[in-house]
Amino acid sequence: VTSLLTFTRTKKGRYEWIQLVGHPGTFKEGFHDGYILKELCEYERYCCEVLQSDRLKHFVPKYNGTVKDEEGKSYIEIEDLLAPFNDPCIMDCKIGVRTYLEEDLEKSERDPVPRADLYEKMIAIDSSAPTEEEHDEKKILKPRYMIWRETLSSSQELGFRIEAIKKSRGLMSKEFQRIKYREDVRKQIMEFLANSVPRATRYLNRLLELRSTCLRSKFFETHELIGSSLLFVHDANRASLWMIDFGKTRKLSSDIHITHSQAWQRGTHEDGYLIGIDNLILLFQDIIDELTSG
Ligand code: ATP
Ligand code: MG
Ligand code: MG
């Protein structure tokens, strides 16, 4: 269940903090100025900590350790990336060719009971998606559903998908998750950029820097990044992007090496992270070409 909500900073009132996707109640105002709290997930905490001393550290929120609230619930305290911005426009792009872990797929296969609710979800989106047998049964197996769902967005083809966009003072939408084709993705990004060449160029340079840093990063070499996003943020004066959301990022076992740039096959653990980055780079280059060709 993803939701869109606005978190308004009351203490200072200088800016409001906006959560684009994710579960409501996951985030709270931080104990320190310029920081927010995110519900503790040990996998994510570990990544945040390791990343502070990795080459990628300038591409991730600063991490300030864990804290507990009045109810004893644990959080990680991370940098509020929106803090320096004024009325920011935000885009969350989920990177990679798949958004579930191999172990989640395995887990779903251990439960061989076909489900009516998944059948209902499937036909609500595409009534022609179920096979004849599935139509007869009116039930779908969980792993089949998980693999099918990935084909709805641009993830498999482009190695990334737009999760949500919030334009300045505008509405947020998560309808984006079903945008599949490159041309439609390009249109959405064009609109997000409001046709600004300097802004597109700043994002492009940051993407190029991220790419070359990934290739030299120990963390990147040794981890599988699933369901992680790039958060694009700009206002009238600046534009930048960061890596966020490491809840499904896992250290690879030492006998597994991934390229991050090959299609996924069962057992390879390939995440397609660089496929996504490369396609974003190409899209931004296309957009800049189009905007400057007059
Ligand atoms: P899911 O796994 O469903 O994607 P989640 O609960 O793991 O969600 P995130 O994806 O980390 O949450 O974040 C959700 C949203 O919160 C992001 O799209 C972004 O808008 C906002 N957000 C997350 N981290 C930060 C941050 N450090 N600074 C500012 N905004 C953030
Ligand atoms: Mg996320
Ligand atoms: Mg997450």
Short mmCIF file of C-alpha atoms and ligand atoms in Angstrom, two decimals:
data_model
loop_
_atom_site.label_atom_id
_atom_site.label_comp_id
_atom_site.label_asym_id
_atom_site.label_seq_id
_atom_site.Cartn_x
_atom_site.Cartn_y
_atom_site.Cartn_z
CA VAL A 1 0.00 0.00 0.00
CA THR A 2 1.70 3.15 -1.10
CA SER A 3 0.29 6.51 -0.28
CA LEU A 4 1.03 10.13 -0.88
CA LEU A 5 1.08 12.53 1.96
CA THR A 6 2.36 15.87 3.00
CA PHE A 7 4.35 16.29 6.17
CA THR A 8 4.23 19.89 7.24
CA ARG A 9 7.03 21.07 9.46
CA THR A 10 5.41 23.04 12.20
CA LYS A 11 8.33 23.94 14.46
CA LYS A 12 10.10 26.23 12.07
CA GLY A 13 7.46 26.69 9.46
CA ARG A 14 10.21 27.60 7.04
CA TYR A 15 9.56 24.68 4.74
CA GLU A 16 7.30 21.71 4.59
CA TRP A 17 8.48 18.17 4.20
CA ILE A 18 6.75 16.14 1.58
CA GLN A 19 6.69 12.36 1.39
CA LEU A 20 6.05 11.23 -2.17
CA VAL A 21 5.57 7.50 -1.75
CA GLY A 22 5.88 4.85 0.92
CA HIS A 23 3.80 3.91 3.88
CA PRO A 24 2.21 6.73 5.85
CA GLY A 25 3.58 7.03 9.35
CA THR A 26 7.01 5.81 8.29
CA PHE A 27 8.50 9.29 8.60
CA LYS A 28 8.60 11.89 11.37
CA GLU A 29 10.31 15.15 12.05
CA GLY A 30 13.91 14.62 13.14
CA PHE A 31 15.42 15.38 16.54
CA HIS A 32 17.98 17.59 14.84
CA ASP A 33 17.35 20.45 12.51
CA GLY A 34 17.55 19.39 8.87
CA TYR A 35 17.00 15.72 9.72
CA ILE A 36 14.03 13.40 9.50
CA LEU A 37 13.23 10.07 11.14
CA LYS A 38 12.41 6.96 9.15
CA GLU A 39 11.10 3.78 10.76
CA LEU A 40 14.03 1.50 11.50
CA CYS A 41 14.74 -1.37 9.16
CA GLU A 42 18.02 -3.06 10.07
CA TYR A 43 19.01 -3.64 6.42
CA GLU A 44 18.53 0.04 5.67
CA ARG A 45 20.31 1.19 8.82
CA TYR A 46 23.30 -0.93 7.93
CA CYS A 47 23.42 0.56 4.40
CA CYS A 48 23.14 4.13 5.67
CA GLU A 49 26.02 3.51 8.06
CA VAL A 50 28.32 1.85 5.53
CA LEU A 51 27.54 4.46 2.88
CA GLN A 52 28.76 7.30 5.13
CA SER A 53 32.32 6.19 4.51
CA ASP A 54 31.91 4.98 0.94
CA ARG A 55 32.70 6.92 -2.24
CA LEU A 56 28.93 7.28 -2.69
CA LYS A 57 28.54 9.32 0.49
CA HIS A 58 27.79 12.55 -1.38
CA PHE A 59 24.91 10.82 -3.13
CA VAL A 60 23.07 9.62 -0.01
CA PRO A 61 21.42 11.41 2.92
CA LYS A 62 23.69 11.96 5.90
CA TYR A 63 23.01 9.42 8.64
CA ASN A 64 22.92 10.36 12.28
CA GLY A 65 22.34 7.00 14.01
CA THR A 66 19.17 5.53 15.46
CA VAL A 67 16.74 7.09 17.92
CA LYS A 68 13.62 6.03 19.83
CA ASP A 69 10.42 8.03 20.14
CA GLU A 70 8.20 8.38 23.25
CA GLU A 71 6.51 5.07 22.44
CA GLY A 72 9.81 3.26 22.20
CA LYS A 73 9.64 2.86 18.44
CA SER A 74 13.03 2.95 16.68
CA TYR A 75 14.01 5.15 13.76
CA ILE A 76 17.04 6.05 11.72
CA GLU A 77 17.79 9.76 11.67
CA ILE A 78 18.68 10.84 8.14
CA GLU A 79 19.28 14.12 6.39
CA ASP A 80 16.18 15.90 5.12
CA LEU A 81 17.16 16.34 1.50
CA LEU A 82 14.42 18.92 0.97
CA ALA A 83 15.70 21.24 3.69
CA PRO A 84 17.75 23.60 1.48
CA PHE A 85 14.97 23.94 -1.10
CA ASN A 86 12.23 26.45 -1.48
CA ASP A 87 8.91 25.00 -2.61
CA PRO A 88 10.67 22.07 -4.29
CA CYS A 89 9.57 19.94 -7.22
CA ILE A 90 10.27 16.29 -6.49
CA MET A 91 10.50 13.11 -8.54
CA ASP A 92 11.04 9.62 -7.11
CA CYS A 93 12.43 7.13 -9.66
CA LYS A 94 12.74 3.53 -8.57
CA ILE A 95 15.93 2.14 -10.10
CA GLY A 96 16.52 -1.39 -11.38
CA VAL A 97 14.95 -4.02 -13.61
CA ARG A 98 13.08 -5.74 -10.78
CA THR A 99 11.68 -4.49 -7.50
CA TYR A 100 11.46 -7.69 -5.46
CA LEU A 101 14.19 -9.82 -3.93
CA GLU A 102 14.84 -13.32 -5.22
CA GLU A 103 14.16 -14.54 -1.70
CA ASP A 104 10.69 -12.93 -1.79
CA LEU A 105 9.94 -14.78 -4.99
CA GLU A 106 11.14 -18.02 -3.38
CA LYS A 107 9.01 -17.34 -0.35
CA SER A 108 5.96 -16.81 -2.55
CA GLU A 109 6.65 -20.11 -4.30
CA ARG A 110 6.53 -21.98 -1.03
CA ASP A 111 2.89 -20.95 -0.81
CA PRO A 112 1.34 -22.87 -3.70
CA VAL A 113 -2.25 -21.81 -3.05
CA PRO A 114 -3.70 -19.81 -5.98
CA ARG A 115 -5.35 -16.61 -4.79
CA ALA A 116 -8.62 -15.06 -5.84
CA ASP A 117 -7.60 -11.60 -4.61
CA LEU A 118 -4.59 -11.56 -6.94
CA TYR A 119 -6.81 -12.61 -9.84
CA GLU A 120 -9.13 -9.71 -9.04
CA LYS A 121 -6.20 -7.28 -8.87
CA MET A 122 -4.91 -8.55 -12.19
CA ILE A 123 -8.14 -8.25 -14.14
CA ALA A 124 -8.80 -4.84 -12.62
CA ILE A 125 -5.65 -3.69 -14.45
CA ASP A 126 -5.77 -5.92 -17.52
CA SER A 127 -8.61 -8.37 -18.10
CA SER A 128 -6.64 -10.08 -20.87
CA ALA A 129 -3.63 -10.83 -18.66
CA PRO A 130 -4.79 -14.13 -17.08
CA THR A 131 -4.43 -17.36 -19.05
CA GLU A 132 -7.49 -19.39 -19.93
CA GLU A 133 -6.89 -21.67 -16.98
CA GLU A 134 -6.49 -18.75 -14.63
CA HIS A 135 -9.74 -17.28 -15.93
CA ASP A 136 -11.47 -20.60 -15.31
CA GLU A 137 -10.11 -20.85 -11.80
CA LYS A 138 -10.42 -17.14 -11.09
CA LYS A 139 -7.23 -17.52 -9.08
CA ILE A 140 -3.57 -16.60 -9.55
CA LEU A 141 -0.36 -17.86 -7.97
CA LYS A 142 1.63 -15.25 -6.06
CA PRO A 143 4.95 -15.61 -7.96
CA ARG A 144 3.15 -15.39 -11.28
CA TYR A 145 1.48 -12.20 -10.05
CA MET A 146 4.78 -10.70 -8.85
CA ILE A 147 6.50 -11.29 -12.18
CA TRP A 148 3.53 -10.01 -14.17
CA ARG A 149 3.26 -6.82 -12.11
CA GLU A 150 6.81 -5.87 -13.06
CA THR A 151 5.88 -5.79 -16.73
CA LEU A 152 3.35 -3.01 -16.18
CA SER A 153 5.93 -0.29 -15.76
CA SER A 154 9.11 0.71 -17.52
CA SER A 155 11.25 -1.15 -14.92
CA GLN A 156 12.00 -4.22 -16.98
CA GLU A 157 12.71 -2.35 -20.24
CA LEU A 158 14.37 0.84 -19.01
CA GLY A 159 15.72 -0.26 -15.64
CA PHE A 160 13.78 2.42 -13.81
CA ARG A 161 10.27 3.70 -13.35
CA ILE A 162 8.77 6.94 -12.15
CA GLU A 163 7.12 6.29 -8.78
CA ALA A 164 5.77 9.74 -8.17
CA ILE A 165 6.19 13.37 -9.14
CA LYS A 166 5.27 16.46 -7.20
CA LYS A 167 5.39 19.69 -9.09
CA SER A 168 5.75 23.01 -7.36
CA ARG A 169 2.72 23.58 -5.12
CA GLY A 170 0.95 21.16 -7.36
CA LEU A 171 -0.70 17.84 -6.97
CA MET A 172 1.23 14.65 -6.50
CA SER A 173 0.37 11.59 -8.44
CA LYS A 174 1.35 7.97 -8.35
CA GLU A 175 -0.38 7.03 -11.58
CA PHE A 176 3.14 7.15 -12.99
CA GLN A 177 3.88 3.63 -11.83
CA ARG A 178 2.10 2.28 -14.88
CA ILE A 179 4.00 4.29 -17.44
CA LYS A 180 5.83 1.72 -19.51
CA TYR A 181 7.13 3.20 -22.74
CA ARG A 182 10.22 5.38 -23.17
CA GLU A 183 8.37 8.12 -25.05
CA ASP A 184 5.78 8.46 -22.26
CA VAL A 185 8.49 8.53 -19.60
CA ARG A 186 10.33 11.21 -21.58
CA LYS A 187 7.21 13.36 -21.75
CA GLN A 188 6.72 13.15 -17.99
CA ILE A 189 10.33 14.08 -17.29
CA MET A 190 10.12 17.00 -19.76
CA GLU A 191 7.11 18.28 -17.88
CA PHE A 192 8.80 17.78 -14.53
CA LEU A 193 11.74 19.88 -15.79
CA ALA A 194 9.38 22.58 -17.03
CA ASN A 195 11.54 22.75 -20.17
CA SER A 196 14.48 24.28 -18.33
CA VAL A 197 17.80 23.52 -20.04
CA PRO A 198 20.04 24.61 -17.10
CA ARG A 199 18.02 22.39 -14.77
CA ALA A 200 18.16 19.40 -17.13
CA THR A 201 21.89 19.96 -17.51
CA ARG A 202 22.46 20.01 -13.75
CA TYR A 203 20.56 16.75 -13.34
CA LEU A 204 22.45 15.21 -16.25
CA ASN A 205 25.83 16.16 -14.77
CA ARG A 206 24.82 14.74 -11.42
CA LEU A 207 23.70 11.49 -13.11
CA LEU A 208 27.03 11.22 -14.93
CA GLU A 209 28.90 11.82 -11.67
CA LEU A 210 26.75 9.22 -9.91
CA ARG A 211 27.48 6.70 -12.64
CA SER A 212 31.23 7.11 -12.46
CA THR A 213 31.15 7.07 -8.65
CA CYS A 214 29.13 3.83 -8.66
CA LEU A 215 31.83 2.21 -10.77
CA ARG A 216 34.47 3.08 -8.16
CA SER A 217 32.34 2.33 -5.09
CA LYS A 218 33.07 -0.64 -2.85
CA PHE A 219 29.50 -0.57 -1.60
CA PHE A 220 28.12 -0.69 -5.13
CA GLU A 221 30.43 -3.53 -6.07
CA THR A 222 29.31 -5.70 -3.17
CA HIS A 223 25.57 -4.99 -2.92
CA GLU A 224 22.37 -5.76 -4.76
CA LEU A 225 20.15 -2.67 -4.85
CA ILE A 226 16.47 -3.57 -5.08
CA GLY A 227 13.60 -1.09 -4.78
CA SER A 228 15.98 1.79 -4.16
CA SER A 229 15.16 5.19 -5.64
CA LEU A 230 16.78 8.30 -6.98
CA LEU A 231 15.14 11.38 -5.51
CA PHE A 232 15.27 14.34 -7.93
CA VAL A 233 14.73 17.70 -6.26
CA HIS A 234 14.78 21.20 -7.72
CA ASP A 235 13.50 24.67 -7.08
CA ALA A 236 13.99 27.96 -8.95
CA ASN A 237 17.69 28.09 -8.08
CA ARG A 238 19.07 24.58 -7.84
CA ALA A 239 18.65 20.96 -8.84
CA SER A 240 20.17 17.78 -7.44
CA LEU A 241 19.50 14.10 -6.88
CA TRP A 242 20.29 11.48 -4.25
CA MET A 243 20.02 7.73 -3.71
CA ILE A 244 17.38 6.82 -1.10
CA ASP A 245 15.47 3.82 0.27
CA PHE A 246 17.79 0.92 1.09
CA GLY A 247 15.27 -1.38 2.76
CA LYS A 248 15.75 -4.04 0.10
CA THR A 249 19.44 -3.52 -0.54
CA ARG A 250 21.46 -6.62 0.37
CA LYS A 251 25.11 -7.50 0.68
CA LEU A 252 25.95 -10.10 -1.96
CA SER A 253 27.43 -13.33 -0.73
CA SER A 254 31.13 -13.44 -1.55
CA ASP A 255 30.74 -16.02 -4.34
CA ILE A 256 28.32 -13.81 -6.27
CA HIS A 257 29.47 -10.95 -8.47
CA ILE A 258 27.04 -8.77 -10.39
CA THR A 259 27.55 -6.30 -13.24
CA HIS A 260 24.46 -4.15 -12.42
CA SER A 261 24.06 -3.83 -16.18
CA GLN A 262 22.67 -7.14 -17.35
CA ALA A 263 19.10 -8.33 -17.51
CA TRP A 264 18.05 -10.38 -14.51
CA GLN A 265 17.85 -14.15 -14.58
CA ARG A 266 16.86 -16.31 -11.64
CA GLY A 267 19.84 -16.85 -9.38
CA THR A 268 22.10 -14.16 -10.86
CA HIS A 269 21.01 -11.43 -8.41
CA GLU A 270 21.53 -8.85 -11.17
CA ASP A 271 19.63 -5.69 -10.26
CA GLY A 272 19.96 -3.66 -13.46
CA TYR A 273 20.86 -0.53 -11.50
CA LEU A 274 23.22 0.76 -14.20
CA ILE A 275 20.68 -0.02 -16.93
CA GLY A 276 18.40 2.47 -15.19
CA ILE A 277 21.11 5.09 -14.73
CA ASP A 278 22.22 4.76 -18.36
CA ASN A 279 18.67 5.11 -19.66
CA LEU A 280 18.11 8.17 -17.47
CA ILE A 281 21.33 9.68 -18.83
CA LEU A 282 20.20 9.02 -22.42
CA LEU A 283 16.78 10.50 -21.71
CA PHE A 284 18.21 13.66 -20.19
CA GLN A 285 20.61 14.02 -23.13
CA ASP A 286 17.68 13.61 -25.57
CA ILE A 287 15.66 16.16 -23.68
CA ILE A 288 18.49 18.69 -23.66
CA ASP A 289 19.06 18.12 -27.39
CA GLU A 290 15.41 18.65 -28.10
CA LEU A 291 15.16 21.79 -25.96
CA THR A 292 18.26 23.37 -27.47
CA SER A 293 17.56 22.48 -31.10
CA GLY A 294 14.80 25.08 -31.11
P1 ATP B 1 8.72 2.24 -0.35
O1 ATP B 1 9.63 1.14 0.10
O2 ATP B 1 7.28 1.88 -0.43
O3 ATP B 1 9.20 2.93 -1.61
P2 ATP B 1 9.64 3.61 2.07
O4 ATP B 1 8.74 3.58 3.25
O5 ATP B 1 10.84 2.74 2.08
O6 ATP B 1 8.77 3.40 0.77
P3 ATP B 1 11.16 5.79 0.95
O7 ATP B 1 10.97 5.25 -0.41
O8 ATP B 1 12.51 5.79 1.56
O9 ATP B 1 10.09 5.14 1.94
O10 ATP B 1 10.67 7.30 0.96
C1 ATP B 1 9.36 7.64 0.58
C2 ATP B 1 9.32 9.09 0.14
O11 ATP B 1 9.75 9.93 1.22
C3 ATP B 1 10.26 9.43 -1.02
O12 ATP B 1 9.63 9.24 -2.27
C4 ATP B 1 10.56 10.88 -0.76
O13 ATP B 1 9.52 11.70 -1.27
C5 ATP B 1 10.55 10.99 0.75
N1 ATP B 1 11.92 10.85 1.33
C6 ATP B 1 12.55 9.71 1.66
N2 ATP B 1 13.78 9.95 2.19
C7 ATP B 1 13.92 11.29 2.17
C8 ATP B 1 14.97 12.19 2.61
N3 ATP B 1 16.11 11.75 3.14
N4 ATP B 1 14.76 13.53 2.46
C9 ATP B 1 13.61 13.98 1.91
N5 ATP B 1 12.61 13.21 1.49
C10 ATP B 1 12.74 11.88 1.63
MG MG B 2 10.83 4.02 -1.90
MG MG B 3 11.52 1.12 0.91
#
